[in-house]
Short mmCIF file of C-alpha atoms in Angstrom, two decimals:
data_model
loop_
_atom_site.label_atom_id
_atom_site.label_comp_id
_atom_site.label_asym_id
_atom_site.label_seq_id
_atom_site.Cartn_x
_atom_site.Cartn_y
_atom_site.Cartn_z
CA MET H 1 74.25 78.29 64.21
CA ARG H 2 73.30 79.55 67.71
CA ARG H 3 72.20 83.20 67.87
CA VAL H 4 72.76 85.23 70.84
CA VAL H 5 70.37 88.12 72.00
CA VAL H 6 70.47 90.58 74.97
CA THR H 7 67.29 90.09 77.29
CA GLY H 8 68.31 92.11 80.45
CA LEU H 9 70.19 95.24 80.99
CA GLY H 10 71.27 96.78 84.24
CA THR H 11 73.74 99.65 85.27
CA ILE H 12 74.60 102.08 87.95
CA ASN H 13 76.89 104.95 86.89
CA PRO H 14 77.49 108.72 87.45
CA LEU H 15 74.29 109.55 85.67
CA GLY H 16 72.05 107.39 87.70
CA LYS H 17 71.25 104.30 89.73
CA ASN H 18 69.36 102.29 87.00
CA VAL H 19 69.03 102.14 83.20
CA SER H 20 66.06 104.46 82.81
CA THR H 21 67.50 107.23 84.94
CA SER H 22 70.99 107.37 83.52
CA TRP H 23 69.82 106.98 79.89
CA ASN H 24 67.24 109.91 80.41
CA SER H 25 70.19 111.97 81.68
CA LEU H 26 72.41 110.87 78.91
CA ILE H 27 70.16 111.85 76.00
CA ASN H 28 69.40 115.15 77.74
CA SER H 29 73.04 116.05 77.80
CA LYS H 30 73.57 115.93 81.46
CA SER H 31 77.01 115.58 82.97
CA GLY H 32 77.82 113.12 85.83
CA ILE H 33 81.24 114.62 86.39
CA SER H 34 82.02 116.48 89.61
CA LYS H 35 84.58 117.59 92.06
CA ILE H 36 85.95 114.94 94.12
CA THR H 37 84.91 115.54 97.78
CA LYS H 38 85.12 112.23 99.51
CA PHE H 39 88.95 112.46 100.12
CA GLU H 40 91.50 115.21 100.15
CA VAL H 41 92.72 116.18 96.53
CA ASP H 42 94.37 119.46 97.06
CA ASN H 43 97.73 117.97 96.02
CA PHE H 44 96.33 115.97 93.13
CA PRO H 45 96.64 117.18 89.53
CA CYS H 46 93.14 115.82 88.78
CA LYS H 47 90.40 116.71 91.25
CA ILE H 48 87.39 115.75 89.44
CA ALA H 49 85.56 112.42 88.59
CA GLY H 50 82.44 110.73 87.67
CA LEU H 51 81.10 109.69 90.98
CA ILE H 52 78.16 107.61 92.40
CA ASN H 53 76.74 109.39 95.57
CA ASP H 54 76.45 106.63 98.39
CA SER H 55 72.80 107.57 98.78
CA GLU H 56 72.13 106.07 95.29
CA ILE H 57 73.27 102.61 96.54
CA ASN H 58 70.19 100.53 97.28
CA SER H 59 70.90 98.89 100.72
CA GLU H 60 67.94 96.43 100.14
CA ILE H 61 70.03 94.93 97.24
CA VAL H 62 73.53 95.00 99.06
CA SER H 63 72.76 95.54 102.92
CA ASN H 64 75.26 98.01 104.62
CA ARG H 65 76.60 95.04 106.63
CA ASP H 66 77.39 93.14 103.55
CA GLN H 67 78.94 96.28 101.87
CA ARG H 68 81.62 96.18 104.70
CA LYS H 69 82.65 92.84 103.57
CA ILE H 70 83.05 93.62 99.92
CA ASP H 71 84.88 96.30 97.97
CA ARG H 72 82.80 98.94 96.41
CA PHE H 73 83.18 97.49 92.84
CA ILE H 74 81.60 94.27 93.90
CA THR H 75 78.67 96.45 95.48
CA LEU H 76 78.13 98.20 92.12
CA GLY H 77 78.30 95.11 90.32
CA LEU H 78 75.73 93.47 92.28
CA ILE H 79 73.40 96.39 91.96
CA ALA H 80 73.70 96.36 88.17
CA ALA H 81 73.33 92.58 88.09
CA ALA H 82 70.20 92.78 90.23
CA GLU H 83 68.67 95.16 87.70
CA ALA H 84 69.70 93.10 84.66
CA ILE H 85 68.50 89.83 85.93
CA LYS H 86 65.07 91.19 87.20
CA ASP H 87 64.87 92.85 83.75
CA SER H 88 65.37 89.49 81.95
CA GLY H 89 62.75 87.70 84.05
CA PHE H 90 64.98 84.70 84.20
CA SER H 91 65.16 82.79 87.40
CA SER H 92 67.27 79.49 87.59
CA THR H 93 65.86 75.98 88.05
CA ASP H 94 68.03 73.09 89.06
CA GLU H 95 68.11 72.20 85.29
CA SER H 96 68.81 75.54 83.75
CA SER H 97 71.32 76.62 86.41
CA ILE H 98 74.13 74.46 85.00
CA ARG H 99 73.70 76.06 81.52
CA SER H 100 73.60 79.68 82.96
CA GLY H 101 76.93 81.42 83.76
CA VAL H 102 78.58 84.51 84.81
CA MET H 103 81.30 86.62 83.31
CA VAL H 104 81.78 90.14 85.09
CA GLY H 105 85.04 91.47 85.29
CA SER H 106 86.88 94.58 86.57
CA GLY H 107 89.98 96.41 85.43
CA ILE H 108 91.44 96.95 88.83
CA GLY H 109 89.35 95.39 91.38
CA GLY H 110 89.50 96.21 95.12
CA LEU H 111 92.29 98.87 94.72
CA ASP H 112 90.98 100.98 97.82
CA THR H 113 90.58 97.80 99.96
CA ILE H 114 94.03 96.64 99.13
CA TYR H 115 95.43 100.13 99.99
CA LYS H 116 93.69 100.43 103.42
CA ASN H 117 94.67 96.85 104.29
CA SER H 118 98.24 97.54 103.42
CA SER H 119 98.18 100.53 105.63
CA ILE H 120 96.62 98.62 108.54
CA LEU H 121 99.41 95.82 108.05
CA ASP H 122 102.16 98.44 108.17
CA ASN H 123 100.54 100.46 111.20
CA GLN H 124 98.68 97.75 113.30
CA GLY H 125 100.06 94.49 112.36
CA ILE H 126 98.78 91.25 110.85
CA ARG H 127 96.22 90.53 113.58
CA LYS H 128 94.25 93.49 112.35
CA ILE H 129 93.87 92.30 108.84
CA SER H 130 90.16 91.23 108.12
CA PRO H 131 89.40 87.80 106.91
CA PHE H 132 87.37 89.36 104.37
CA PHE H 133 90.24 91.37 102.86
CA ILE H 134 91.16 88.89 100.14
CA PRO H 135 87.63 87.78 99.14
CA SER H 136 86.48 91.54 99.04
CA SER H 137 89.30 92.53 96.76
CA LEU H 138 89.79 89.65 94.22
CA ILE H 139 88.01 90.41 90.79
CA ASN H 140 86.52 87.20 90.10
CA LEU H 141 84.55 87.35 93.36
CA LEU H 142 81.99 89.56 91.78
CA SER H 143 81.23 86.68 89.25
CA GLY H 144 81.21 84.29 92.43
CA HIS H 145 78.84 86.51 94.42
CA ILE H 146 76.42 86.70 91.52
CA SER H 147 76.54 82.99 91.03
CA ILE H 148 75.83 82.28 94.49
CA LEU H 149 73.02 84.90 94.82
CA TYR H 150 71.21 83.62 91.72
CA ASN H 151 72.25 79.89 91.61
CA LEU H 152 74.05 80.16 88.34
CA LYS H 153 76.35 77.03 87.94
CA GLY H 154 77.43 77.46 84.44
CA PRO H 155 80.71 78.87 83.28
CA ASN H 156 82.15 81.32 85.92
CA CYS H 157 85.21 83.59 85.40
CA SER H 158 86.11 87.28 85.01
CA PRO H 159 88.36 88.90 82.31
CA VAL H 160 90.82 91.54 83.38
CA THR H 161 91.74 93.65 80.35
CA ALA H 162 92.00 97.21 81.74
CA CYS H 163 89.58 99.42 79.95
CA ALA H 164 88.43 96.80 77.58
CA THR H 165 87.30 94.49 80.44
CA GLY H 166 83.53 94.96 79.89
CA THR H 167 83.70 94.63 76.28
CA HIS H 168 85.57 91.45 76.36
CA ALA H 169 83.23 90.07 79.07
CA ILE H 170 80.29 90.37 76.83
CA GLY H 171 82.15 89.21 73.74
CA ASP H 172 83.53 86.06 75.57
CA SER H 173 79.99 85.35 76.85
CA PHE H 174 78.60 85.54 73.41
CA THR H 175 81.28 83.22 72.24
CA ILE H 176 80.56 80.82 75.10
CA ILE H 177 76.79 80.77 74.18
CA LYS H 178 77.53 80.42 70.43
CA ASN H 179 79.83 77.51 71.15
CA ASN H 180 77.03 75.73 73.09
CA LYS H 181 78.64 75.77 76.59
CA ALA H 182 75.90 77.58 78.20
CA ASP H 183 72.45 79.02 77.23
CA LEU H 184 72.72 82.13 79.21
CA MET H 185 75.27 84.45 80.67
CA VAL H 186 75.27 87.30 83.12
CA CYS H 187 78.14 89.45 81.83
CA GLY H 188 79.73 92.96 82.17
CA GLY H 189 82.04 94.90 84.13
CA ALA H 190 82.34 96.96 87.42
CA GLU H 191 84.78 99.62 88.71
CA ALA H 192 85.33 101.70 91.71
CA ALA H 193 88.96 103.03 91.62
CA ILE H 194 88.24 106.69 92.51
CA CYS H 195 90.25 106.57 95.67
CA PRO H 196 93.65 108.36 96.65
CA LEU H 197 95.95 105.42 95.16
CA GLY H 198 93.84 105.20 91.82
CA ILE H 199 93.88 108.84 91.06
CA SER H 200 97.47 109.19 91.97
CA GLY H 201 98.34 106.22 89.78
CA PHE H 202 96.57 107.27 86.66
CA SER H 203 97.86 110.87 87.23
CA ALA H 204 101.45 109.76 87.48
CA ALA H 205 101.04 107.81 84.05
CA ARG H 206 99.72 111.31 82.84
CA ALA H 207 96.46 109.85 81.72
CA LEU H 208 93.94 112.06 83.59
CA CYS H 209 92.40 115.50 82.78
CA ASP H 210 94.19 118.26 84.88
CA THR H 211 92.82 121.41 83.10
CA PHE H 212 89.18 121.75 84.14
CA ASN H 213 89.03 121.29 87.77
CA ASP H 214 87.09 124.32 88.36
CA GLN H 215 84.52 123.14 85.71
CA PRO H 216 84.32 119.46 86.17
CA GLU H 217 81.44 118.99 83.67
CA LYS H 218 83.67 120.31 80.98
CA GLY H 219 86.59 118.00 81.71
CA SER H 220 85.66 115.05 79.59
CA ARG H 221 85.67 116.32 75.92
CA PRO H 222 86.42 113.66 73.27
CA TRP H 223 87.96 114.94 69.84
CA ASP H 224 87.81 118.58 71.23
CA LYS H 225 91.16 120.70 70.75
CA ASP H 226 91.09 121.42 74.57
CA ARG H 227 90.98 117.72 75.72
CA SER H 228 93.80 116.83 78.02
CA GLY H 229 93.24 113.48 79.48
CA PHE H 230 90.40 111.35 80.49
CA VAL H 231 88.18 111.72 83.66
CA MET H 232 87.71 108.72 85.79
CA GLY H 233 84.21 107.27 86.47
CA GLU H 234 82.96 104.70 88.73
CA GLY H 235 79.99 102.14 88.11
CA ALA H 236 78.86 98.95 86.69
CA GLY H 237 77.12 97.55 83.58
CA VAL H 238 75.55 94.20 83.36
CA LEU H 239 73.76 92.36 80.52
CA VAL H 240 71.93 89.20 80.33
CA LEU H 241 72.92 87.22 77.09
CA GLU H 242 70.90 84.32 75.91
CA GLU H 243 70.66 81.87 73.13
CA LEU H 244 67.79 83.05 70.97
CA SER H 245 65.39 79.99 71.16
CA HIS H 246 66.02 79.94 74.98
CA ALA H 247 64.78 83.54 75.19
CA GLN H 248 61.89 82.83 72.73
CA LYS H 249 60.72 79.63 74.72
CA ARG H 250 60.15 81.90 77.98
CA ASN H 251 58.78 84.85 75.92
CA ALA H 252 61.69 87.14 77.17
CA LYS H 253 61.91 90.76 75.92
CA ILE H 254 64.76 90.97 73.32
CA TYR H 255 66.73 94.19 73.16
CA GLY H 256 68.90 93.06 70.41
CA GLU H 257 71.19 90.48 68.93
CA VAL H 258 74.99 90.20 69.44
CA LYS H 259 76.06 89.81 65.91
CA GLY H 260 79.84 90.08 65.99
CA TYR H 261 82.84 90.22 68.40
CA GLY H 262 86.48 91.17 67.58
CA MET H 263 89.56 91.26 69.64
CA SER H 264 93.22 92.04 68.95
CA GLY H 265 96.41 93.24 70.59
CA ASP H 266 98.76 96.07 69.79
CA ALA H 267 102.06 94.48 70.45
CA PHE H 268 103.23 98.02 70.68
CA HIS H 269 103.30 99.94 74.07
CA ILE H 270 102.09 99.49 77.84
CA THR H 271 99.84 102.51 77.76
CA LYS H 272 99.94 104.06 74.27
CA PRO H 273 97.68 102.67 71.45
CA SER H 274 99.68 101.89 68.17
CA GLU H 275 100.05 104.97 66.19
CA ASP H 276 98.54 103.47 62.99
CA GLY H 277 95.33 102.52 64.79
CA ASN H 278 95.95 98.97 63.42
CA GLY H 279 94.88 97.12 66.65
CA GLY H 280 91.61 98.93 66.84
CA TYR H 281 91.03 98.52 63.15
CA ARG H 282 91.39 94.74 63.23
CA ALA H 283 89.21 94.42 66.22
CA MET H 284 86.37 96.17 64.50
CA LYS H 285 87.25 94.16 61.28
CA MET H 286 86.98 90.84 63.10
CA ALA H 287 83.66 91.84 64.57
CA LEU H 288 82.40 92.91 61.27
CA GLU H 289 83.33 89.76 59.58
CA GLU H 290 81.61 87.53 62.37
CA SER H 291 78.54 89.66 61.76
CA GLN H 292 78.56 89.12 57.93
CA LEU H 293 77.51 92.89 57.51
CA ASN H 294 78.91 95.10 55.03
CA PRO H 295 80.68 98.41 56.43
CA ASP H 296 78.01 100.51 55.27
CA GLN H 297 75.43 98.61 57.38
CA ILE H 298 77.00 99.95 60.53
CA GLU H 299 75.21 103.21 61.25
CA TYR H 300 76.60 104.38 64.63
CA VAL H 301 79.88 103.80 66.53
CA ASN H 302 79.69 103.84 70.28
CA ALA H 303 83.33 104.91 70.73
CA HIS H 304 86.03 104.32 73.21
CA GLY H 305 86.67 108.00 72.91
CA THR H 306 88.26 108.70 76.27
CA SER H 307 89.24 112.35 75.67
CA THR H 308 93.07 111.53 75.50
CA GLN H 309 95.24 113.48 73.03
CA VAL H 310 96.56 110.47 71.21
CA GLY H 311 93.72 107.77 71.65
CA ASP H 312 90.85 109.75 70.22
CA MET H 313 92.37 110.57 66.92
CA ILE H 314 93.63 107.10 66.42
CA GLU H 315 90.18 105.54 66.94
CA LEU H 316 88.69 108.03 64.59
CA SER H 317 91.23 107.41 61.86
CA ALA H 318 90.72 103.42 62.33
CA VAL H 319 86.71 103.96 62.00
CA GLU H 320 87.33 106.00 58.91
CA ARG H 321 89.58 103.54 57.41
CA LEU H 322 87.04 100.81 58.02
CA PHE H 323 83.76 102.50 57.43
CA GLY H 324 84.62 105.37 55.29
CA ASN H 325 85.06 109.06 56.01
CA ASN H 326 81.30 109.02 55.67
CA LYS H 327 78.99 111.79 56.69
CA ASN H 328 76.13 109.24 57.06
CA LEU H 329 78.02 107.56 59.90
CA PHE H 330 77.32 108.72 63.46
CA MET H 331 79.82 108.26 66.21
CA SER H 332 79.74 109.66 69.76
CA SER H 333 81.44 109.00 73.25
CA ASN H 334 79.32 108.34 76.31
CA LYS H 335 82.48 109.12 78.31
CA SER H 336 81.99 112.76 77.58
CA ALA H 337 79.03 112.45 80.06
CA ILE H 338 79.98 109.59 82.58
CA GLY H 339 83.84 109.75 82.44
CA HIS H 340 85.89 106.63 81.85
CA LEU H 341 84.65 103.76 83.78
CA LEU H 342 87.68 101.50 82.98
CA GLY H 343 86.75 97.96 83.38
CA ALA H 344 82.97 98.92 83.46
CA ALA H 345 83.23 101.21 80.54
CA GLY H 346 82.70 98.82 77.78
CA ALA H 347 79.60 97.19 79.71
CA VAL H 348 77.85 100.51 80.51
CA GLU H 349 78.41 101.78 76.97
CA ALA H 350 76.98 98.37 75.61
CA VAL H 351 73.61 98.84 77.78
CA PHE H 352 73.64 102.61 76.14
CA SER H 353 74.12 101.04 72.65
CA LEU H 354 71.19 98.82 72.98
CA MET H 355 69.00 101.70 74.42
CA SER H 356 70.13 103.77 71.51
CA MET H 357 68.75 101.11 69.07
CA GLN H 358 65.68 100.50 71.05
CA LYS H 359 64.73 104.17 71.60
CA LYS H 360 66.16 105.33 68.20
CA ILE H 361 68.00 108.14 69.78
CA LEU H 362 71.96 108.52 69.55
CA PRO H 363 73.45 110.05 72.55
CA PRO H 364 75.50 113.18 72.23
CA THR H 365 79.48 113.92 72.68
CA LEU H 366 79.47 116.68 75.32
CA ASN H 367 81.97 119.68 75.15
CA LEU H 368 82.96 118.91 71.55
CA GLU H 369 83.22 122.71 70.98
CA ASN H 370 86.20 122.95 68.65
CA PRO H 371 86.68 119.48 66.89
CA ASP H 372 90.19 118.58 66.45
CA THR H 373 89.42 116.97 63.24
CA LYS H 374 88.09 117.66 59.70
CA SER H 375 86.28 114.27 59.71
CA ASN H 376 82.97 113.87 57.87
CA ILE H 377 81.72 111.47 60.52
CA ASN H 378 78.94 113.08 62.55
CA LEU H 379 80.41 113.04 66.15
CA ILE H 380 77.02 114.21 67.55
CA PRO H 381 78.24 117.44 69.41
CA HIS H 382 76.22 118.57 72.39
CA MET H 383 72.66 117.11 71.65
CA SER H 384 71.41 113.71 71.13
CA ILE H 385 69.93 112.79 67.60
CA THR H 386 66.76 110.94 67.05
CA LYS H 387 67.59 108.42 64.37
CA PRO H 388 66.72 104.85 64.09
CA VAL H 389 69.72 102.56 63.58
CA LYS H 390 69.86 98.79 62.83
CA ASN H 391 73.32 98.04 63.60
CA ILE H 392 75.93 99.41 66.16
CA ILE H 393 79.64 98.85 66.86
CA SER H 394 80.92 99.55 70.26
CA ASN H 395 84.66 99.88 70.86
CA SER H 396 86.90 99.51 74.01
CA PHE H 397 90.70 99.78 74.00
CA GLY H 398 92.82 99.25 77.26
CA PHE H 399 96.44 99.49 78.61
CA GLY H 400 98.59 96.68 77.34
CA GLY H 401 97.44 97.29 73.92
CA THR H 402 94.28 95.24 74.30
CA ASN H 403 91.24 95.94 71.87
CA ALA H 404 87.75 94.70 71.72
CA SER H 405 84.72 95.65 69.45
CA LEU H 406 81.10 94.29 69.66
CA ILE H 407 78.34 94.50 67.19
CA PHE H 408 74.71 94.62 68.27
CA GLY H 409 71.86 94.59 65.76
CA LEU H 410 68.19 94.78 65.86
CA MET F 1 72.86 91.09 132.26
CA SER F 2 76.66 91.99 132.82
CA ASP F 3 78.36 94.81 131.36
CA ILE F 4 80.61 92.35 129.39
CA GLU F 5 77.68 90.38 127.92
CA GLU F 6 75.95 93.46 126.78
CA ARG F 7 79.26 94.76 124.85
CA VAL F 8 79.52 91.26 123.45
CA LYS F 9 75.97 91.23 122.31
CA LYS F 10 76.60 94.56 120.68
CA ILE F 11 79.24 93.40 118.73
CA VAL F 12 77.31 90.33 117.70
CA VAL F 13 74.35 92.37 116.53
CA GLU F 14 76.64 94.83 114.47
CA HIS F 15 78.53 92.11 112.70
CA LEU F 16 76.02 89.38 112.20
CA GLY F 17 73.06 91.62 111.40
CA VAL F 18 70.91 89.76 113.78
CA GLU F 19 68.29 91.11 116.17
CA GLU F 20 69.07 91.42 119.69
CA ALA F 21 66.09 89.70 120.81
CA LYS F 22 67.13 86.46 119.04
CA ILE F 23 70.42 86.25 120.58
CA GLN F 24 70.43 83.78 123.48
CA SER F 25 73.30 83.03 125.88
CA ASP F 26 73.79 79.64 124.27
CA SER F 27 73.14 80.69 120.54
CA LYS F 28 75.83 79.22 118.27
CA PHE F 29 77.33 82.03 116.12
CA ILE F 30 77.40 79.69 112.97
CA ASP F 31 74.45 77.14 113.64
CA ASP F 32 72.01 79.63 115.04
CA LEU F 33 73.02 83.20 114.11
CA GLY F 34 73.86 82.64 110.42
CA ALA F 35 77.58 83.42 110.67
CA ASP F 36 80.23 81.78 108.36
CA SER F 37 83.73 80.85 109.46
CA LEU F 38 85.13 84.06 108.13
CA ASP F 39 82.41 86.11 110.17
CA THR F 40 83.61 84.19 113.33
CA VAL F 41 87.36 85.32 112.68
CA GLU F 42 86.01 88.81 112.42
CA LEU F 43 83.90 88.49 115.42
CA VAL F 44 87.10 87.43 117.60
CA MET F 45 89.20 90.41 116.05
CA ALA F 46 86.15 92.78 117.23
CA PHE F 47 86.25 91.29 120.63
CA GLU F 48 89.99 91.84 120.94
CA GLU F 49 89.38 95.48 119.82
CA GLU F 50 86.74 96.25 122.18
CA PHE F 51 88.23 94.43 125.23
CA GLY F 52 91.70 95.26 124.52
CA CYS F 53 93.11 91.80 124.72
CA GLU F 54 94.78 89.16 122.30
CA ILE F 55 92.75 86.04 121.89
CA PRO F 56 95.02 83.17 120.78
CA ASP F 57 93.79 80.98 118.05
CA ASP F 58 93.34 77.85 120.05
CA ALA F 59 91.14 79.87 122.50
CA ALA F 60 89.34 81.51 119.65
CA GLU F 61 88.29 78.19 118.13
CA LYS F 62 86.61 77.34 121.44
CA ILE F 63 84.46 80.50 121.33
CA VAL F 64 81.29 79.24 119.65
CA THR F 65 78.49 80.81 121.62
CA LEU F 66 77.86 84.21 123.23
CA LYS F 67 78.20 82.50 126.57
CA ASP F 68 81.83 81.05 125.63
CA ALA F 69 82.83 84.80 124.54
CA VAL F 70 81.51 86.14 127.71
CA THR F 71 83.37 83.59 129.80
CA TYR F 72 86.52 83.95 128.06
CA LEU F 73 86.49 87.74 128.01
CA SER F 74 85.40 87.87 131.95
CA ALA F 75 88.62 85.99 132.58
CA ASN F 76 91.01 87.60 130.16
CA SER F 77 90.19 90.99 129.26
CA ASN F 78 92.05 93.96 130.58
#
């Protein structure tokens, strides 16, 4: 059986412009959530988000001129991809390029670009629409750009499964390598939907936090009694996955192994998760079965944990059902620090999951002041915990009732 | 250098990210200055914006060098 390992990590997110900076902020309980200042939010119920300062975007990787021709989600994805590919030490040859693919997705893609061009069409007419409008907005153009830049001619596509996108991209890439359709995949997710239309849309769906506008860093508080919705974040996470012997042959550094991948559908509601948590439970169980691990071998859950009223408790009960209401099980939500990166969330959280195993540190759940649960599971409030773990499960659930879980092991 | 040529050159520098010194009067946008076909569409849009005119598609197709642009705009701009 072909085994799949992780040989490169890259991210840019509200806590930093690369893996090491953002990881250090994460384990030191820093928050990346701040007040939105780049557009007028006076009339918006939610005025906070996990933002990346433009000065963090390295124009040596994506020039300012190129940034004008691509939506921000592609820029962020290219920055994370550059770090991951450099980190992996891989460079494609004529022979290896056809066995090396790309699968980086996005939940929404170029929303702000679509909005702006729509306004231009209405106000100025068709002749003012840029020829780069469509290619700068399409979600799979991120995978396309990465393939062109790094000469990767294997499988090339982009999943679009809302907030589960990043996790599906990694899981589907794992399956592609396992099934011998590629030896290496650059995979993950990117998102940049913090724009007037994005905030408006999620606010209208009553999904965003609207009670901590004056204390942004307190807004994302999974499992806390005062949680009132998620805080949107932007960024990207990219992993290089590789068949084990392919990685060993080139003496690549190995962060960990992808051991299992599960996915399911709720068949319940367009935005709410199924109340019995059955969808998330089945995704985790499918991943566990593929990994051939026992439930008690999973020591840490990198939760979806978005800080919404309903979702947090449903995930917790599904975890309890599968792994037991167990005080030796640790579970935390990176979203408490970076917000919800939608289609990038699962990918950035996979990066942090692998760092957790490598560094033997479990990151905290910020703002968990009054847990809305009596669960015995250790939700790691406020401060990170030093603890070696061998196997981790990472969950992502999305609008439409789509669920995905990944198991990483050392 | 004429005023029109200077303004055209500035647009080319901005849009194609090439050094001004490398742009000759007969430099071809695609073959010599690294533009692709979408870049040339955007260049024409920028010329229209700068010179307040509309360049029809059949005329735009014939603008392949800096000189072509300057000649067309000298004759047709407002």
